[in-house]
Short mmCIF file of N, CA and C in Angstrom, two decimals:
data_model
loop_
_atom_site.label_atom_id
_atom_site.label_comp_id
_atom_site.label_asym_id
_atom_site.label_seq_id
_atom_site.Cartn_x
_atom_site.Cartn_y
_atom_site.Cartn_z
N MET A 5 7.88 11.69 8.62
CA MET A 5 6.69 11.92 9.40
C MET A 5 5.89 13.08 8.79
N LEU A 6 6.59 14.11 8.37
CA LEU A 6 5.90 15.27 7.80
C LEU A 6 5.14 14.89 6.54
N THR A 7 5.74 14.05 5.69
CA THR A 7 5.06 13.66 4.47
C THR A 7 3.85 12.80 4.76
N ASP A 8 3.90 11.99 5.81
CA ASP A 8 2.73 11.21 6.21
C ASP A 8 1.60 12.14 6.63
N PHE A 9 1.92 13.14 7.45
CA PHE A 9 0.89 14.07 7.89
C PHE A 9 0.33 14.86 6.71
N GLY A 10 1.19 15.26 5.78
CA GLY A 10 0.73 16.02 4.61
C GLY A 10 -0.13 15.19 3.68
N ALA A 11 0.15 13.89 3.61
CA ALA A 11 -0.63 13.02 2.72
C ALA A 11 -1.95 12.60 3.35
N GLU A 12 -1.99 12.49 4.67
CA GLU A 12 -3.20 12.00 5.34
C GLU A 12 -4.28 13.05 5.48
N HIS A 13 -3.89 14.30 5.68
CA HIS A 13 -4.85 15.37 5.94
C HIS A 13 -4.53 16.55 5.03
N SER A 14 -5.16 17.67 5.28
CA SER A 14 -4.81 18.88 4.53
C SER A 14 -3.41 19.30 4.94
N PHE A 15 -2.78 20.13 4.12
CA PHE A 15 -1.42 20.56 4.43
C PHE A 15 -1.39 21.39 5.70
N ALA A 16 -2.41 22.20 5.94
CA ALA A 16 -2.47 22.99 7.18
C ALA A 16 -2.61 22.07 8.39
N ALA A 17 -3.44 21.05 8.28
CA ALA A 17 -3.59 20.11 9.39
C ALA A 17 -2.30 19.32 9.60
N GLY A 18 -1.57 19.05 8.53
CA GLY A 18 -0.28 18.36 8.65
C GLY A 18 0.70 19.18 9.46
N GLY A 19 0.73 20.49 9.23
CA GLY A 19 1.59 21.37 10.02
C GLY A 19 1.19 21.39 11.48
N ALA A 20 -0.11 21.38 11.76
CA ALA A 20 -0.59 21.35 13.15
C ALA A 20 -0.24 20.03 13.83
N ARG A 21 -0.36 18.92 13.10
CA ARG A 21 -0.01 17.62 13.68
C ARG A 21 1.48 17.52 13.95
N LEU A 22 2.27 18.20 13.13
CA LEU A 22 3.71 18.24 13.36
C LEU A 22 4.00 18.92 14.69
N ARG A 23 3.27 20.00 15.00
CA ARG A 23 3.45 20.67 16.28
C ARG A 23 3.07 19.74 17.43
N GLU A 24 1.99 19.01 17.26
CA GLU A 24 1.51 18.09 18.29
C GLU A 24 2.54 16.99 18.58
N HIS A 25 3.19 16.47 17.55
CA HIS A 25 4.09 15.34 17.72
C HIS A 25 5.55 15.74 17.95
N CYS A 26 5.98 16.86 17.35
CA CYS A 26 7.40 17.23 17.42
C CYS A 26 7.68 18.53 18.15
N GLY A 27 6.65 19.30 18.46
CA GLY A 27 6.85 20.53 19.21
C GLY A 27 7.09 21.76 18.36
N PHE A 28 7.07 21.65 17.05
CA PHE A 28 7.18 22.81 16.16
C PHE A 28 6.23 22.61 15.00
N SER A 29 5.93 23.68 14.31
CA SER A 29 5.00 23.57 13.19
C SER A 29 5.58 24.23 11.95
N LEU A 30 5.03 23.90 10.83
CA LEU A 30 5.37 24.53 9.55
C LEU A 30 4.08 25.02 8.92
N ASN A 31 4.20 26.05 8.08
CA ASN A 31 3.00 26.55 7.43
C ASN A 31 2.58 25.60 6.30
N ALA A 32 1.36 25.77 5.84
CA ALA A 32 0.79 24.87 4.84
C ALA A 32 1.60 24.83 3.54
N PRO A 33 2.09 25.96 3.00
CA PRO A 33 2.88 25.87 1.77
C PRO A 33 4.17 25.05 1.94
N ALA A 34 4.80 25.13 3.10
CA ALA A 34 6.02 24.35 3.34
C ALA A 34 5.70 22.86 3.41
N VAL A 35 4.61 22.52 4.09
CA VAL A 35 4.21 21.11 4.17
C VAL A 35 3.86 20.60 2.78
N ARG A 36 3.17 21.42 2.00
CA ARG A 36 2.80 21.04 0.63
C ARG A 36 4.04 20.79 -0.21
N MET A 37 5.01 21.70 -0.15
CA MET A 37 6.22 21.58 -0.96
C MET A 37 6.98 20.28 -0.62
N VAL A 38 7.15 20.00 0.66
CA VAL A 38 7.89 18.80 1.08
C VAL A 38 7.11 17.54 0.70
N THR A 39 5.81 17.53 0.92
CA THR A 39 4.99 16.35 0.62
C THR A 39 4.98 16.06 -0.88
N LEU A 40 4.81 17.07 -1.71
CA LEU A 40 4.78 16.86 -3.15
C LEU A 40 6.15 16.46 -3.69
N ALA A 41 7.23 17.00 -3.12
CA ALA A 41 8.57 16.60 -3.54
C ALA A 41 8.82 15.14 -3.21
N HIS A 42 8.40 14.72 -2.03
CA HIS A 42 8.55 13.32 -1.63
C HIS A 42 7.72 12.40 -2.53
N ALA A 43 6.51 12.82 -2.85
CA ALA A 43 5.64 12.02 -3.73
C ALA A 43 6.26 11.91 -5.12
N GLY A 44 6.89 12.96 -5.60
CA GLY A 44 7.54 12.91 -6.90
C GLY A 44 8.70 11.92 -6.92
N ARG A 45 9.50 11.93 -5.85
CA ARG A 45 10.61 10.96 -5.76
C ARG A 45 10.08 9.54 -5.68
N ALA A 46 9.03 9.33 -4.90
CA ALA A 46 8.43 7.99 -4.78
C ALA A 46 7.87 7.54 -6.13
N GLY A 47 7.28 8.45 -6.87
CA GLY A 47 6.75 8.12 -8.19
C GLY A 47 7.85 7.70 -9.15
N GLN A 48 9.00 8.35 -9.09
CA GLN A 48 10.13 7.98 -9.94
C GLN A 48 10.64 6.59 -9.60
N VAL A 49 10.75 6.28 -8.32
CA VAL A 49 11.21 4.96 -7.90
C VAL A 49 10.23 3.89 -8.36
N LEU A 50 8.94 4.13 -8.18
CA LEU A 50 7.93 3.16 -8.60
C LEU A 50 7.92 2.98 -10.11
N ALA A 51 8.14 4.05 -10.85
CA ALA A 51 8.15 3.94 -12.32
C ALA A 51 9.27 3.01 -12.77
N LYS A 52 10.44 3.09 -12.12
CA LYS A 52 11.54 2.20 -12.46
C LYS A 52 11.20 0.76 -12.12
N VAL A 53 10.56 0.55 -10.98
CA VAL A 53 10.19 -0.81 -10.57
C VAL A 53 9.15 -1.38 -11.51
N TYR A 54 8.17 -0.56 -11.93
CA TYR A 54 7.10 -1.05 -12.78
C TYR A 54 7.57 -1.34 -14.22
N GLN A 55 8.71 -0.80 -14.62
CA GLN A 55 9.23 -1.08 -15.95
C GLN A 55 9.73 -2.52 -16.05
N LYS A 56 10.17 -3.09 -14.93
CA LYS A 56 10.68 -4.45 -14.94
C LYS A 56 9.52 -5.43 -14.89
N SER A 57 9.68 -6.53 -15.59
CA SER A 57 8.64 -7.55 -15.56
C SER A 57 8.74 -8.33 -14.26
N PHE A 58 7.63 -8.53 -13.59
CA PHE A 58 7.64 -9.30 -12.36
C PHE A 58 7.33 -10.76 -12.63
N ARG A 59 7.10 -11.11 -13.86
CA ARG A 59 6.75 -12.48 -14.20
C ARG A 59 7.94 -13.31 -14.68
N ILE A 60 9.10 -12.72 -14.77
CA ILE A 60 10.27 -13.44 -15.24
C ILE A 60 10.85 -14.29 -14.11
N LEU A 61 10.99 -15.56 -14.37
CA LEU A 61 11.58 -16.47 -13.39
C LEU A 61 13.07 -16.62 -13.65
N PRO A 62 13.83 -16.90 -12.60
CA PRO A 62 15.26 -17.12 -12.82
C PRO A 62 15.48 -18.34 -13.71
N ALA A 63 16.63 -18.36 -14.43
CA ALA A 63 16.92 -19.46 -15.35
C ALA A 63 17.02 -20.79 -14.61
N LYS A 64 17.54 -20.77 -13.41
CA LYS A 64 17.68 -22.00 -12.64
C LYS A 64 17.05 -21.77 -11.27
N GLY A 65 16.09 -22.58 -10.92
CA GLY A 65 15.40 -22.42 -9.66
C GLY A 65 15.92 -23.35 -8.57
N ALA A 66 15.31 -23.27 -7.43
CA ALA A 66 15.68 -24.12 -6.30
C ALA A 66 15.22 -25.55 -6.55
N ARG A 67 15.90 -26.49 -5.94
CA ARG A 67 15.51 -27.90 -6.09
C ARG A 67 14.19 -28.18 -5.37
N ALA A 68 13.98 -27.51 -4.24
CA ALA A 68 12.75 -27.74 -3.47
C ALA A 68 12.25 -26.41 -2.92
N LEU A 69 10.94 -26.26 -2.87
CA LEU A 69 10.30 -25.07 -2.32
C LEU A 69 9.48 -25.44 -1.11
N VAL A 70 9.42 -24.52 -0.16
CA VAL A 70 8.54 -24.66 0.99
C VAL A 70 7.50 -23.55 0.84
N ALA A 71 6.22 -23.91 0.86
CA ALA A 71 5.16 -22.92 0.64
C ALA A 71 4.09 -23.06 1.72
N GLU A 72 3.47 -21.92 2.01
CA GLU A 72 2.35 -21.91 2.95
C GLU A 72 1.27 -21.03 2.37
N ALA A 73 0.04 -21.51 2.42
CA ALA A 73 -1.09 -20.74 1.90
C ALA A 73 -2.05 -20.44 3.04
N ASN A 74 -2.67 -19.26 2.96
CA ASN A 74 -3.65 -18.86 3.94
C ASN A 74 -4.80 -18.20 3.20
N GLY A 75 -6.00 -18.39 3.66
CA GLY A 75 -7.15 -17.81 2.99
C GLY A 75 -8.12 -17.20 3.96
N THR A 76 -8.92 -16.28 3.45
CA THR A 76 -9.95 -15.65 4.25
C THR A 76 -11.08 -15.23 3.31
N MET A 77 -12.21 -14.91 3.86
CA MET A 77 -13.34 -14.44 3.08
C MET A 77 -13.45 -12.92 3.26
N VAL A 78 -13.64 -12.20 2.15
CA VAL A 78 -13.72 -10.75 2.17
C VAL A 78 -15.09 -10.34 1.64
N CYS A 79 -15.74 -9.46 2.37
CA CYS A 79 -17.04 -8.95 1.95
C CYS A 79 -16.83 -7.84 0.92
N THR A 80 -17.45 -7.98 -0.23
CA THR A 80 -17.31 -6.96 -1.28
C THR A 80 -18.67 -6.36 -1.59
N VAL A 81 -18.65 -5.11 -2.02
CA VAL A 81 -19.87 -4.39 -2.38
C VAL A 81 -19.66 -3.81 -3.77
N ASP A 82 -20.66 -3.93 -4.62
CA ASP A 82 -20.58 -3.39 -5.96
C ASP A 82 -20.46 -1.87 -5.89
N PRO A 83 -19.38 -1.29 -6.42
CA PRO A 83 -19.19 0.16 -6.31
C PRO A 83 -20.18 0.98 -7.14
N ASN A 84 -20.85 0.38 -8.08
CA ASN A 84 -21.77 1.13 -8.95
C ASN A 84 -23.18 1.22 -8.38
N ARG A 85 -23.42 0.60 -7.25
CA ARG A 85 -24.76 0.63 -6.64
C ARG A 85 -24.92 1.86 -5.77
N ALA A 86 -26.14 2.37 -5.69
CA ALA A 86 -26.43 3.53 -4.86
C ALA A 86 -26.27 3.17 -3.39
N ARG A 87 -25.95 4.16 -2.57
CA ARG A 87 -25.74 3.92 -1.14
C ARG A 87 -27.05 3.86 -0.36
N ALA A 88 -28.14 4.25 -0.96
CA ALA A 88 -29.42 4.26 -0.25
C ALA A 88 -29.91 2.83 -0.03
N GLY A 89 -30.38 2.55 1.15
CA GLY A 89 -30.92 1.23 1.45
C GLY A 89 -29.83 0.17 1.59
N LYS A 90 -30.25 -1.09 1.60
CA LYS A 90 -29.30 -2.18 1.72
C LYS A 90 -28.60 -2.40 0.39
N ARG A 91 -27.30 -2.53 0.45
CA ARG A 91 -26.52 -2.80 -0.75
C ARG A 91 -26.22 -4.29 -0.81
N PRO A 92 -26.38 -4.88 -1.95
CA PRO A 92 -26.06 -6.31 -2.06
C PRO A 92 -24.57 -6.54 -1.84
N ARG A 93 -24.28 -7.55 -1.05
CA ARG A 93 -22.90 -7.88 -0.73
C ARG A 93 -22.59 -9.28 -1.22
N GLN A 94 -21.32 -9.47 -1.53
CA GLN A 94 -20.85 -10.79 -1.92
C GLN A 94 -19.64 -11.12 -1.07
N TRP A 95 -19.47 -12.40 -0.83
CA TRP A 95 -18.27 -12.86 -0.12
C TRP A 95 -17.36 -13.53 -1.14
N LYS A 96 -16.11 -13.08 -1.17
CA LYS A 96 -15.13 -13.65 -2.08
C LYS A 96 -13.94 -14.14 -1.27
N GLU A 97 -13.35 -15.22 -1.76
CA GLU A 97 -12.19 -15.76 -1.06
C GLU A 97 -10.92 -15.03 -1.51
N MET A 98 -10.07 -14.71 -0.55
CA MET A 98 -8.79 -14.10 -0.83
C MET A 98 -7.71 -15.05 -0.32
N ARG A 99 -6.71 -15.32 -1.14
CA ARG A 99 -5.66 -16.25 -0.75
C ARG A 99 -4.31 -15.56 -0.80
N LEU A 100 -3.48 -15.91 0.15
CA LEU A 100 -2.12 -15.40 0.22
C LEU A 100 -1.18 -16.60 0.26
N LEU A 101 -0.14 -16.55 -0.53
CA LEU A 101 0.80 -17.65 -0.60
C LEU A 101 2.21 -17.10 -0.45
N ALA A 102 3.00 -17.75 0.40
CA ALA A 102 4.42 -17.40 0.55
C ALA A 102 5.22 -18.66 0.25
N ALA A 103 6.24 -18.50 -0.56
CA ALA A 103 7.09 -19.65 -0.93
C ALA A 103 8.55 -19.23 -0.81
N ARG A 104 9.38 -20.18 -0.47
CA ARG A 104 10.82 -19.92 -0.36
C ARG A 104 11.56 -21.19 -0.72
N ALA A 105 12.80 -21.03 -1.07
CA ALA A 105 13.64 -22.19 -1.32
C ALA A 105 13.90 -22.90 0.00
N GLN A 106 13.93 -24.20 -0.03
CA GLN A 106 14.17 -24.95 1.20
C GLN A 106 15.52 -24.55 1.77
N GLY A 107 15.51 -24.16 3.05
CA GLY A 107 16.72 -23.73 3.73
C GLY A 107 16.95 -22.22 3.68
N ALA A 108 16.16 -21.48 2.87
CA ALA A 108 16.32 -20.02 2.79
C ALA A 108 15.63 -19.38 3.98
N ALA A 109 16.11 -18.21 4.36
CA ALA A 109 15.58 -17.52 5.54
C ALA A 109 14.34 -16.69 5.23
N GLN A 110 14.19 -16.20 4.00
CA GLN A 110 13.08 -15.32 3.67
C GLN A 110 12.28 -15.84 2.49
N ALA A 111 11.00 -15.53 2.50
CA ALA A 111 10.14 -15.89 1.37
C ALA A 111 10.43 -14.97 0.20
N THR A 112 10.21 -15.45 -1.00
CA THR A 112 10.43 -14.62 -2.18
C THR A 112 9.15 -14.36 -2.89
#
């Protein structure tokens, strides 16, 4: 909880939010130290995950897959355009697909 508060707001505000939610507070340097230590550990875990290829398929797959697709339209704005006046918008389709082996409990 402390690392969430430290990441969402300033470290001083994170200490104040800790008092609001838990009944005690920490000073800004303590919130900073804990938040940055947690971020460092999270970065190490992500670095290990990112080293592995996510495109490698198993040597032998399932005989049958069950899949479901869902789509929606998302409004996008060109980030390089000035904020003054009306900004041109585009609608782009976003699709989400979940697939699992037939009979499996979770999607992969």
